XYZ file of C-alpha atoms in Angstrom:
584
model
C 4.843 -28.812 19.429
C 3.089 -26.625 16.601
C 4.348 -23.905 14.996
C 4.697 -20.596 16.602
C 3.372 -17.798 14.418
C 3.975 -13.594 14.445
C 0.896 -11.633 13.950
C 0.772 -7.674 12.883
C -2.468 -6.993 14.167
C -2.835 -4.269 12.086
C -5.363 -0.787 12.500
C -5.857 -0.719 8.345
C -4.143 -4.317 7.531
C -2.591 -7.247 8.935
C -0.419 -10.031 8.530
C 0.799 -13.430 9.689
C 4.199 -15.067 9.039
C 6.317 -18.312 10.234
C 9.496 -19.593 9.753
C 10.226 -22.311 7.379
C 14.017 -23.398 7.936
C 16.092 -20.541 8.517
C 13.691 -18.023 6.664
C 10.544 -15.803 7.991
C 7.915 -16.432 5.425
C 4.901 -13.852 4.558
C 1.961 -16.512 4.910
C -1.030 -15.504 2.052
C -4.430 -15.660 3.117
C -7.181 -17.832 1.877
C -7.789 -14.900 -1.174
C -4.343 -15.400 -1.954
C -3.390 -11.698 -0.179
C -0.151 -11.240 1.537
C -1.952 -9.134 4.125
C -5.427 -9.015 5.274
C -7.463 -5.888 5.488
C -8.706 -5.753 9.749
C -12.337 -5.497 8.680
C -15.449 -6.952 10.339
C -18.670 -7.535 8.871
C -22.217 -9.189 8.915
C -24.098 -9.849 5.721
C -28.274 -8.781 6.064
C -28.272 -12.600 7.019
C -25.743 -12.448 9.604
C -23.359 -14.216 8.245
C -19.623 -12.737 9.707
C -17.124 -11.649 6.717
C -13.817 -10.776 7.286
C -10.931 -9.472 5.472
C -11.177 -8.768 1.809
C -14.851 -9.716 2.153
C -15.838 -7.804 5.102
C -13.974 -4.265 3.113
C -16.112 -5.003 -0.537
C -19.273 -4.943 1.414
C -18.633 -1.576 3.268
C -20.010 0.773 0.802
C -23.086 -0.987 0.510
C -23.755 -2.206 4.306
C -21.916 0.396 6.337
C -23.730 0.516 9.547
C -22.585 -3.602 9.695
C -18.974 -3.011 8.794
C -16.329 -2.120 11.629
C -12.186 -0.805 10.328
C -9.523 0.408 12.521
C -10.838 -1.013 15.885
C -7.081 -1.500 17.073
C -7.556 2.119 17.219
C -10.132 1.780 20.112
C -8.377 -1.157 22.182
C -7.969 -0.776 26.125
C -11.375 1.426 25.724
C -14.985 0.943 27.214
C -15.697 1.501 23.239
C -19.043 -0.945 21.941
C -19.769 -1.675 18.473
C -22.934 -3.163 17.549
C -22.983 -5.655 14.929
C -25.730 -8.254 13.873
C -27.764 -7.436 16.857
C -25.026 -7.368 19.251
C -22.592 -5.353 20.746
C -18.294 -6.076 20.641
C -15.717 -4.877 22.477
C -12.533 -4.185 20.700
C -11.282 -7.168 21.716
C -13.959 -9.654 20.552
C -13.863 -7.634 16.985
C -9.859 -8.004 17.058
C -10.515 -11.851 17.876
C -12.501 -12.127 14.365
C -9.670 -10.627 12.813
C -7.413 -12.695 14.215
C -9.166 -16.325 14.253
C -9.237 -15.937 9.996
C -5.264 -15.189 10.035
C -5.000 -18.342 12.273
C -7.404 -20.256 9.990
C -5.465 -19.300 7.353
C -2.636 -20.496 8.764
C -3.589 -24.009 9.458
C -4.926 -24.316 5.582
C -0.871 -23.352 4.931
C 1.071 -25.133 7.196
C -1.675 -27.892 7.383
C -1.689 -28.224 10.805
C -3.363 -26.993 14.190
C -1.933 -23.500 15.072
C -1.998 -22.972 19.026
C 1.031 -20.201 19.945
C 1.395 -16.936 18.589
C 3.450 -13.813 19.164
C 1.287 -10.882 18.265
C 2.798 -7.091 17.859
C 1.726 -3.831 19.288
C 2.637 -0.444 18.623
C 5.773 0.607 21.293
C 3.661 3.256 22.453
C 0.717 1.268 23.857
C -0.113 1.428 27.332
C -0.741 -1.114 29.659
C -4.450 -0.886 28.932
C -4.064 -1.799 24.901
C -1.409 -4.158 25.458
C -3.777 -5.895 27.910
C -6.707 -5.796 25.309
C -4.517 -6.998 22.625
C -3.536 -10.372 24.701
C -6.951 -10.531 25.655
C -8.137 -10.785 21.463
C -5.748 -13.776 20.881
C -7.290 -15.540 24.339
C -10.775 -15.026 22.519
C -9.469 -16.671 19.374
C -8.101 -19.245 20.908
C -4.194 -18.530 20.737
C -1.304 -19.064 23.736
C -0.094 -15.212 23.360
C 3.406 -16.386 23.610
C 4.826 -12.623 23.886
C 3.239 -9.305 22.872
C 6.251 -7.658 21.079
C 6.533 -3.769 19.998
C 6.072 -3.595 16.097
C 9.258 -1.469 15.638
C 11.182 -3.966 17.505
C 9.563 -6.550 15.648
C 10.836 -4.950 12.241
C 14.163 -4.353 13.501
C 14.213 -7.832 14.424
C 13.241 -8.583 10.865
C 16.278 -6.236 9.539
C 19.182 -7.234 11.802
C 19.435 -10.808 10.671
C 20.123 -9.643 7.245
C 22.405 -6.903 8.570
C 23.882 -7.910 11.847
C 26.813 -5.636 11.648
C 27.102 -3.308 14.598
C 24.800 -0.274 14.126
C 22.343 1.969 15.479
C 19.146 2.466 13.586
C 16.097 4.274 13.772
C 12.957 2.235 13.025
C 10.132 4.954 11.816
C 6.830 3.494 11.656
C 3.952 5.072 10.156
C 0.818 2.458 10.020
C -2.830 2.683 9.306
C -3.746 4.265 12.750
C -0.267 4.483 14.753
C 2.859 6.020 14.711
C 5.816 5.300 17.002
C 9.741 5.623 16.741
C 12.180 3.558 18.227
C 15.950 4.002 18.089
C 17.342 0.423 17.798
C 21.282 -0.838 18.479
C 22.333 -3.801 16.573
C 25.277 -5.289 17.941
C 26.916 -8.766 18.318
C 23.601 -11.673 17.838
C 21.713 -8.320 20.380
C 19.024 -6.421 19.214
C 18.629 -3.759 22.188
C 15.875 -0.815 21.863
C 17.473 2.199 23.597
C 14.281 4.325 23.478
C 11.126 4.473 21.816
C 8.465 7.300 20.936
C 4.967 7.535 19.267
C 1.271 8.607 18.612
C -0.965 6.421 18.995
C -3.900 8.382 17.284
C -1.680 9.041 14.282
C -1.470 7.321 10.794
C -3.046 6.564 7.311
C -6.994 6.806 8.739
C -5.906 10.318 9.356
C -4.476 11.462 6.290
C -7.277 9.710 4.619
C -9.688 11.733 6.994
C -7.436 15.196 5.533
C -8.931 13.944 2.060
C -12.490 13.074 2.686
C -13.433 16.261 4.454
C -11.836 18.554 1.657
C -13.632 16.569 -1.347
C -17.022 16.632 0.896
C -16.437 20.746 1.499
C -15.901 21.088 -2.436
C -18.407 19.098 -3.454
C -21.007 21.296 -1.028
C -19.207 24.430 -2.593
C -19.353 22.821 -5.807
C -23.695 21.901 -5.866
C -24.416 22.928 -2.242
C -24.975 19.437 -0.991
C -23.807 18.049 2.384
C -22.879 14.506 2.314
C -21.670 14.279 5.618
C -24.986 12.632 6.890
C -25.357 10.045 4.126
C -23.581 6.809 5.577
C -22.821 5.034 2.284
C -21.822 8.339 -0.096
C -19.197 8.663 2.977
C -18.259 4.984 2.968
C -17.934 5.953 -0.906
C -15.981 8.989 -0.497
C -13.196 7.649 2.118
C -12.502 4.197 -0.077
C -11.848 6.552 -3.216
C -9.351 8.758 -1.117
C -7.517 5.800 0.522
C -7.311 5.001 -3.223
C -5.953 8.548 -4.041
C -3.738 8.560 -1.330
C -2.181 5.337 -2.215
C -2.298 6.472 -6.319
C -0.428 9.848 -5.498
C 2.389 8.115 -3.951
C 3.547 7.507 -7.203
C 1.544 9.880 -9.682
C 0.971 13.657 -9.628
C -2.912 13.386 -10.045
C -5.762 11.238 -9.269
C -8.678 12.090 -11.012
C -11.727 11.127 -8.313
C -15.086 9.665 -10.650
C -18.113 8.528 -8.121
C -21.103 8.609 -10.549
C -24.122 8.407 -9.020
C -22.726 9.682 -5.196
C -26.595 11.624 -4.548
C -29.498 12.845 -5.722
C -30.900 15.965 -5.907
C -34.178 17.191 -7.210
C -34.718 13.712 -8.355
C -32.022 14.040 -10.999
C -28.704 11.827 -10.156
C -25.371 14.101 -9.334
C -21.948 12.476 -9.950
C -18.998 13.707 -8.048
C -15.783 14.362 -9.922
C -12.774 15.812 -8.576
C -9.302 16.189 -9.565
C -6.813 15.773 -6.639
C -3.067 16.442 -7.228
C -0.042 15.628 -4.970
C 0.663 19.516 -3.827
C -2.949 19.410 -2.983
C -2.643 16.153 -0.620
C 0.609 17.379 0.569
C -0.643 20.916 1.584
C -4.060 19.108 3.426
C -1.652 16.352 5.392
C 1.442 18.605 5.882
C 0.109 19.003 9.827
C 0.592 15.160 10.283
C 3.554 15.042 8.971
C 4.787 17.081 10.957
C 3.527 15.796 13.877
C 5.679 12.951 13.380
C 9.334 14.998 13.951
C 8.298 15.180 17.901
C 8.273 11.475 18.826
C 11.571 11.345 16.538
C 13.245 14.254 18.408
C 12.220 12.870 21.717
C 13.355 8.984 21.305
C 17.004 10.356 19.604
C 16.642 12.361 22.961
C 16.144 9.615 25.102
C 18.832 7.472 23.708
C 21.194 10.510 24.219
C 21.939 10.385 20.582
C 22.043 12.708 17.638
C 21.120 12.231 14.389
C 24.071 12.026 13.367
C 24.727 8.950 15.591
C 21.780 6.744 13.408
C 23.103 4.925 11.149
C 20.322 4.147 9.134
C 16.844 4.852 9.062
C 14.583 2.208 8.409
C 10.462 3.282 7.169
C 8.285 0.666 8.477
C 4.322 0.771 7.425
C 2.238 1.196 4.346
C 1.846 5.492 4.903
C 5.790 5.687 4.591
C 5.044 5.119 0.822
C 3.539 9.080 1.394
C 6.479 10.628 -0.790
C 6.094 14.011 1.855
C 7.060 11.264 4.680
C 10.102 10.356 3.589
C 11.272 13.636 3.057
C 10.504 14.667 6.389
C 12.150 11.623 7.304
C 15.062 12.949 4.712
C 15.028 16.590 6.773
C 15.136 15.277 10.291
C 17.978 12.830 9.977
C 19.886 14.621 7.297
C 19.883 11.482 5.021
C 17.782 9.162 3.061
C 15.782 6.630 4.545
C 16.852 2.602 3.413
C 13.938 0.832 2.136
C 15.492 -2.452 2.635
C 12.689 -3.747 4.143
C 9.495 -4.479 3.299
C 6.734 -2.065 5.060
C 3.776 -3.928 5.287
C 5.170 -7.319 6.188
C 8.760 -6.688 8.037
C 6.645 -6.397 11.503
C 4.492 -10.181 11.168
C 8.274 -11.368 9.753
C 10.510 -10.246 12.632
C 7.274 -11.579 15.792
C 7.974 -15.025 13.811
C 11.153 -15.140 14.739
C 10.554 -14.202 17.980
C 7.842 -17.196 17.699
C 10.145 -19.417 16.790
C 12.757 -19.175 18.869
C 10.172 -19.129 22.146
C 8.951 -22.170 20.265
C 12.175 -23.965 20.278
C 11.896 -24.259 16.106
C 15.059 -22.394 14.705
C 17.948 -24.905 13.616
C 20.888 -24.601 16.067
C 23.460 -22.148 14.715
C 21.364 -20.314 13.129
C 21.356 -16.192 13.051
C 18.089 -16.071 14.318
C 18.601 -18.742 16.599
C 21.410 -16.474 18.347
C 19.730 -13.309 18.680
C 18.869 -11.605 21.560
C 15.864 -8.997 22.047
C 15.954 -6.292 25.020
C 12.554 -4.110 24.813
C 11.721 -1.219 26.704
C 8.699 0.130 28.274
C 7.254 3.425 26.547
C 5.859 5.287 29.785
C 6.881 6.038 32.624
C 4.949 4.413 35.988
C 4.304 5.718 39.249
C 2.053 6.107 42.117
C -0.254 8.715 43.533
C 1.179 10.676 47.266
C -0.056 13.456 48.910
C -1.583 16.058 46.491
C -1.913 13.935 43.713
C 1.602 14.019 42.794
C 3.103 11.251 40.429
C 5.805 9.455 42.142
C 7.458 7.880 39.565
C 9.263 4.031 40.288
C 9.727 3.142 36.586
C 11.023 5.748 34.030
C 10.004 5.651 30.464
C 12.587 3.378 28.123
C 13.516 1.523 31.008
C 14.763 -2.291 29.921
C 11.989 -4.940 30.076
C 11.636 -7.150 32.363
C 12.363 -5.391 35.146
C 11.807 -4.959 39.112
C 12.109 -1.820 40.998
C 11.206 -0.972 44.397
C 10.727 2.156 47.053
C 10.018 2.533 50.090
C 6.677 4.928 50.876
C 5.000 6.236 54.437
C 1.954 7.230 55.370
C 0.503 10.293 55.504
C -1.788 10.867 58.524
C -1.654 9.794 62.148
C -3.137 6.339 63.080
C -3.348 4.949 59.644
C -4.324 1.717 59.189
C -4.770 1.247 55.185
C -3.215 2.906 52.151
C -4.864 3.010 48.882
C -2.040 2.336 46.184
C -3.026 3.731 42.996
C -0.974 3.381 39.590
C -0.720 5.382 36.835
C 1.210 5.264 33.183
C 2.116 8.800 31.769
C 4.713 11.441 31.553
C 2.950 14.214 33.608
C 3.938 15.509 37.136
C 0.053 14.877 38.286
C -1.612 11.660 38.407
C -4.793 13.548 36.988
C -3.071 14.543 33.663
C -2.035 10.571 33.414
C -3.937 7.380 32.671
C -5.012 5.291 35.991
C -4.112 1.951 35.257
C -5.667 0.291 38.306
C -6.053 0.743 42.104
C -5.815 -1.582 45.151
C -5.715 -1.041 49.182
C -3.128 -2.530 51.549
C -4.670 -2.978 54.791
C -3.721 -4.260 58.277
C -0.776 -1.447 58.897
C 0.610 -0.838 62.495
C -1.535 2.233 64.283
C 1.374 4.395 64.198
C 1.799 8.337 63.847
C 2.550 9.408 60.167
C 5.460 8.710 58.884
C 6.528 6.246 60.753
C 5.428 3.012 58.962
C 7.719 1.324 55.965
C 5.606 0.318 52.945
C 7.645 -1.316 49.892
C 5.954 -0.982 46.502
C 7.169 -3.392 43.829
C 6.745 -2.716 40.229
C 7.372 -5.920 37.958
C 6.976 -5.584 33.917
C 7.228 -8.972 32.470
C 8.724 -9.196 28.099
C 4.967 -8.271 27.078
C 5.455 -4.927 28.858
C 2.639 -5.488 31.223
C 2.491 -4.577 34.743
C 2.241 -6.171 38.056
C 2.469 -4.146 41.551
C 2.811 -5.274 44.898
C 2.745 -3.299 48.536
C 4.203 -4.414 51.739
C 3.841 -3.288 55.213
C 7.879 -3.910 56.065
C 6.641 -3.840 60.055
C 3.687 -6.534 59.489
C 4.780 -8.478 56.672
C 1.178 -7.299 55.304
C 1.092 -7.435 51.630
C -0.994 -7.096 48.773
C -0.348 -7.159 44.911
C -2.534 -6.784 41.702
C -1.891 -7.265 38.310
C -3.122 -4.159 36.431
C -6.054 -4.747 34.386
C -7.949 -1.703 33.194
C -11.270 -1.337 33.729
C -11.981 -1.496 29.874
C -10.500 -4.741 29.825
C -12.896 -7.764 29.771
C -13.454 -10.246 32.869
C -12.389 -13.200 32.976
C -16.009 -14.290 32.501
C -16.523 -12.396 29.841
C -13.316 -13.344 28.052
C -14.356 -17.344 28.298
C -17.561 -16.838 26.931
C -16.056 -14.373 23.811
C -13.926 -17.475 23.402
C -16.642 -19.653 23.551
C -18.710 -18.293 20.871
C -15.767 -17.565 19.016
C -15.123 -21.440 18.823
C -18.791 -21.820 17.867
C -18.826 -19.388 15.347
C -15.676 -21.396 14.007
C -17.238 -24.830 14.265
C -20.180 -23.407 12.042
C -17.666 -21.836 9.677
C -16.051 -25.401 9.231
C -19.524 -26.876 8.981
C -20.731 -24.480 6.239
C -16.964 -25.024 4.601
C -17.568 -29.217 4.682
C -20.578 -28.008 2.690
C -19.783 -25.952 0.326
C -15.766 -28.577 -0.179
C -18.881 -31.398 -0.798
C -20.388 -29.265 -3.644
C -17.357 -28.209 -5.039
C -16.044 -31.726 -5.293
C -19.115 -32.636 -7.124
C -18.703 -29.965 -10.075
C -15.119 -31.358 -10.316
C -16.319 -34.438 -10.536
C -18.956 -34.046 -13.197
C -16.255 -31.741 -14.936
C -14.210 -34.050 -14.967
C -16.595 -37.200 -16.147
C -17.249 -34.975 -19.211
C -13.983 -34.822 -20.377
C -13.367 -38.183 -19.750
C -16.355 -39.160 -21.925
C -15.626 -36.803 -24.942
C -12.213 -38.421 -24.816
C -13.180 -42.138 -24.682
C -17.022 -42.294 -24.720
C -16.432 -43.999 -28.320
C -15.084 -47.172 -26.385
C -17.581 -48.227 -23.874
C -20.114 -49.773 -24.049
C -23.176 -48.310 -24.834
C -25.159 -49.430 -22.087
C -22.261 -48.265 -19.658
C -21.821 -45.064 -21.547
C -25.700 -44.083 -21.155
C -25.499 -45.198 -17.091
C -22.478 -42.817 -16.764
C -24.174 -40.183 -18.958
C -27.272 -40.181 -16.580
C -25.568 -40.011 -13.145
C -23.272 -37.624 -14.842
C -26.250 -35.657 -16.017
C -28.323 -35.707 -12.530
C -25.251 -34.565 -10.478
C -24.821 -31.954 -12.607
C -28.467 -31.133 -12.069
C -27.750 -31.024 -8.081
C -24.681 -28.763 -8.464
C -26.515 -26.132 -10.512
C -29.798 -26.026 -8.294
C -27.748 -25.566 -5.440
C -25.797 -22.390 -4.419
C -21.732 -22.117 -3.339
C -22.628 -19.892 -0.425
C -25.942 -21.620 0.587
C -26.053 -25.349 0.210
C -28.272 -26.898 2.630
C -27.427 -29.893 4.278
C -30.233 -31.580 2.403
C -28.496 -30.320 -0.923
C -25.186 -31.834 0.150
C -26.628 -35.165 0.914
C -27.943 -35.820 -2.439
C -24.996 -34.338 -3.814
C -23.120 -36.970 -1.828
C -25.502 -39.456 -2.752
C -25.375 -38.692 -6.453
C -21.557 -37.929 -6.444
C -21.243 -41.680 -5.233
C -23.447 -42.999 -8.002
C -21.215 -41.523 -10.512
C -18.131 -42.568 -9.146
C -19.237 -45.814 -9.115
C -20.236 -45.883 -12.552
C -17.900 -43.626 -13.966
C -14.728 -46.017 -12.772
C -14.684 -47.757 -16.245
C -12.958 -44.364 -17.265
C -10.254 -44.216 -14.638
């Protein structure tokens, strides 16, 4: 069997990890990055770029470039790219077909199984969506695992001493809170907490609109409408934001941002950290809810954590961990490494579904218990929420009640589900529907029907009904109606492959041409360092086929070799290796 790998699916960057003997190792990607920005992009030829190419094209191409889409999973949301419109799921399955390409060209070998994270507070919708993406890029989704779990997966084998921490976890686009016990090779989550429209896109968001409002105060311009000054504007402020982290000031230098009576206008702005702090202070503090509310759950104080543990790159925000500092009355540790601890601790979890930790080992003992983030419960009469599962409950788990009918003579029920904290269905999020027919003509109240909720370890949901005086029964499992078919999720996959099997034909091309210019490189050395022994006849052959190689290399371009171009190159390359082998 291959190797199992964890996946941070990231909303501003991810990463992809494995274990190599007892270790979780950060795997780079093909640009020699540790992470991976989750960026989607065609070129005006339609070729697909993604990653670090995909984000240095975004200024220039914005209307082809799509960021934080993890932001819009389990949504009807469309993006049109190339043409074409994507779900959130096909655009995830770009993102995530490089980080498996990238980790075959590591591990040199086929990558099948993954475990991919989510944040704790998804719903059953995103979750869904998220399993979905690795289908379409042609991954086994071993287990979708929460990303605070993940990381204090990540921490505990280092520190498997008895403890209760709190994992706080800011990332690009989510927030969530989880308090975490550590105890004897167990890692159980007691409760967890979150935001899932919360994170660094927002407190970038804080920055762009205030530089945009100066600069109209400033020359009384509007940029808002102009695609690529905007593009423009939010890179330099996730650049500020990332810069005042550590310094007091960032001074902000676009040159050329507009123009204005035909005369160029630069934008130049001085941002310091009191500045940032006094536009973000709102989400910052809407982080100390979730907190209070998971310490809650556990039926903990904060005095009860014994260590806080800052997970994502927008914990770096010096005004976060001093919130952090205020809530739980002491520092947070740093003793892990934001931006990779998640993809670290779902490769563990990888490998030990995947059989591949040595016997013995810590990791190899551990035990994970999850929980589900919302509550779950059914519609009765007046739209009320009866609730069967209760928020932070243990996952997997089964739980069953018994329901009536509510009018005389009824011979269906329609059995609808929600996911959400409110009293009223209406105020929650309808996670699918179904309709148990065939019930006894009885008066109302008089008919038994059993609902069954079952969450399986990837926290999503199956429900079945039963008609106890019938045996009738009837079960879905829930699929939101954002979530692609079936149908629709083969042919994603399909065209995912192709678009894969065109990407290794283009690579073949481009490896040919490279191997060329080595080649010739190579020859030339070889002849400045013994072209004074051969013969001269030889010498003059090698010279020639040396000299039209070189001439095939240079007319032909890294990034668009033809496959004409490649089979002269081939051709030529062959030539010269034949009558270059007096120099080996």
């Amino acid at each position: 069997m291959g190797k199992v790998i964890g996946i941070d699916l990231g909303t501003t960057n991810s990463c992809v990890a494995v274990i190599e003997g007892e270790r979780s190792v950060v795997i780079p990607n093909a640009q020699g990055g540790r992470t991976t920005p989750s960026i989607v992009a065609y070129t005006d030829k339609g070729d697909r770029l993604v990653g670090d190419a995909a984000k240095r094209q975004a200024a220039v191409n914005v209307s082809q470039t799509v960021s934080s889409i993890k932001r819009e999973m389990g949504t009807d949301c469309r993006r049109t790219l190339n043409g074409k419109q994507y779900s959130p799921q096909e655009i995830s399955a770009m993102i995530l077909q490089k980080l498996r390409k990238d980790a075959e060209e590591y591990l040199g070998e086929q990558v099948f199984d993954a475990v991919i994270t989510v944040p704790a507070y998804f719903n059953d919708a995103q979750r869904q969506a998220t399993k979905d993406a690795g289908r379409i890029a042609g991954l086994n989704v071993r287990r979708i695992i929460n990303e605070p779990t993940a990381a204090a997966l990540a921490y505990g084998l280092d520190n498997g001493e008895a403890q209760k921490i709190l994992v706080y976890d800011l990332g690009g686009g989510t927030f969530d809170v989880s308090v975490i016990e550590i105890g004897d090779s167990l890692i159980e989550v007691l409760a967890t907490a979150g935001d899932n429209h919360l994170g660094g896109d927002d407190f970038d968001t804080c920055l762009v609109d205030y530089i945009v409002k100066e600069f109209k105060r400033e020359h009384r311009i509007k940029l808002e409408k102009d695609m690529t000054a905007m593009q423009r504007i939010r890179e330099e402020a996730e650049r500020a934001k990332i810069a005042l982290s550590s310094s007091t000031s960032y001074n902000i230098n676009l040159p050329f941002i507009t123009m204005q009576k035909g005369e160029p206008v630069h934008l130049e702005k001085t941002i310091t950290r009191a500045v940032f702090e006094d536009l973000t202070k709102q989400l910052v503090e809407r982080t100390s809810g979730p907190v209070h509310a998971a310490i809650s759950d556990a039926g903990l104080t904060p005095a009860d954590i014994h260590k806080v543990i800052l997970v994502g790159g927008s914990t770096r925000i010096p005004a976060v961990a001093d919130m952090v500092t205020k809530l739980m009355g002491r520092e947070p540790s740093r003793g892990v490494n934001p931006d990779e601890c998640v993809a670290l601790g779902a490769a563990i979890q990888g490998a030990k579904l995947g059989n591949q930790l040595i016997v013995g080992s810590a990791a190899s003992e551990v035990i994970l218990m999850d929980v589900t983030p919302l509550s779950l419960s059914i519609e009765t009469v007046g739209g009320v929420a009866s609730r069967l599962i209760e928020r932070n409950a243990t996952i997997p788990c089964h739980k069953s009640q018994i329901f009536t009918t509510a009018a005389n003579f009824q011979t269906s029920v329609d059995i609808k589900v929600y996911q959400g904290e409110r009293k009223f269905t209406r105020d929650n999020k309808l996670l699918g529907n179904f309709q148990l027919s065939g019930i006894k003509r009885s008066m109302a109240g008089h008919p038994q029907i059993e609902v069954t909720f079952d969450i399986d370890v990837n926290g999503i949901v199956k429900v079945s009904a039963k008609d106890l005086g019938t045996g009738n029964a009837q079960q879905i499992t829930l699929t939101a109606s954002s979530n692609l078919s079936e149908e629709e999720i083969e042919r994603a996959r399909q065209e995912a492959q192709e678009y894969e099997n065109a990407d290794n034909a283009k690579q073949e091309l481009i490896d040919i041409r490279n191997d060329a210019e080595q080649l010739v490189y190579k020859v030339e050395g070889l002849l400045k360092e013994k072209g004074s022994t051969l013969e001269k006849a030889d010498k003059k052959r090698i010279q020639g086929d040396c000299s039209q190689l070189k001439k095939l290399v240079v007319k032909s371009s890294a990034d668009k070799i033809t496959d004409r171009q490649a089979g002269e190159i081939k051709e030529a390359q062959a030539k010269l290796e034949e009558s270059a082998g007096v120099l080996w």
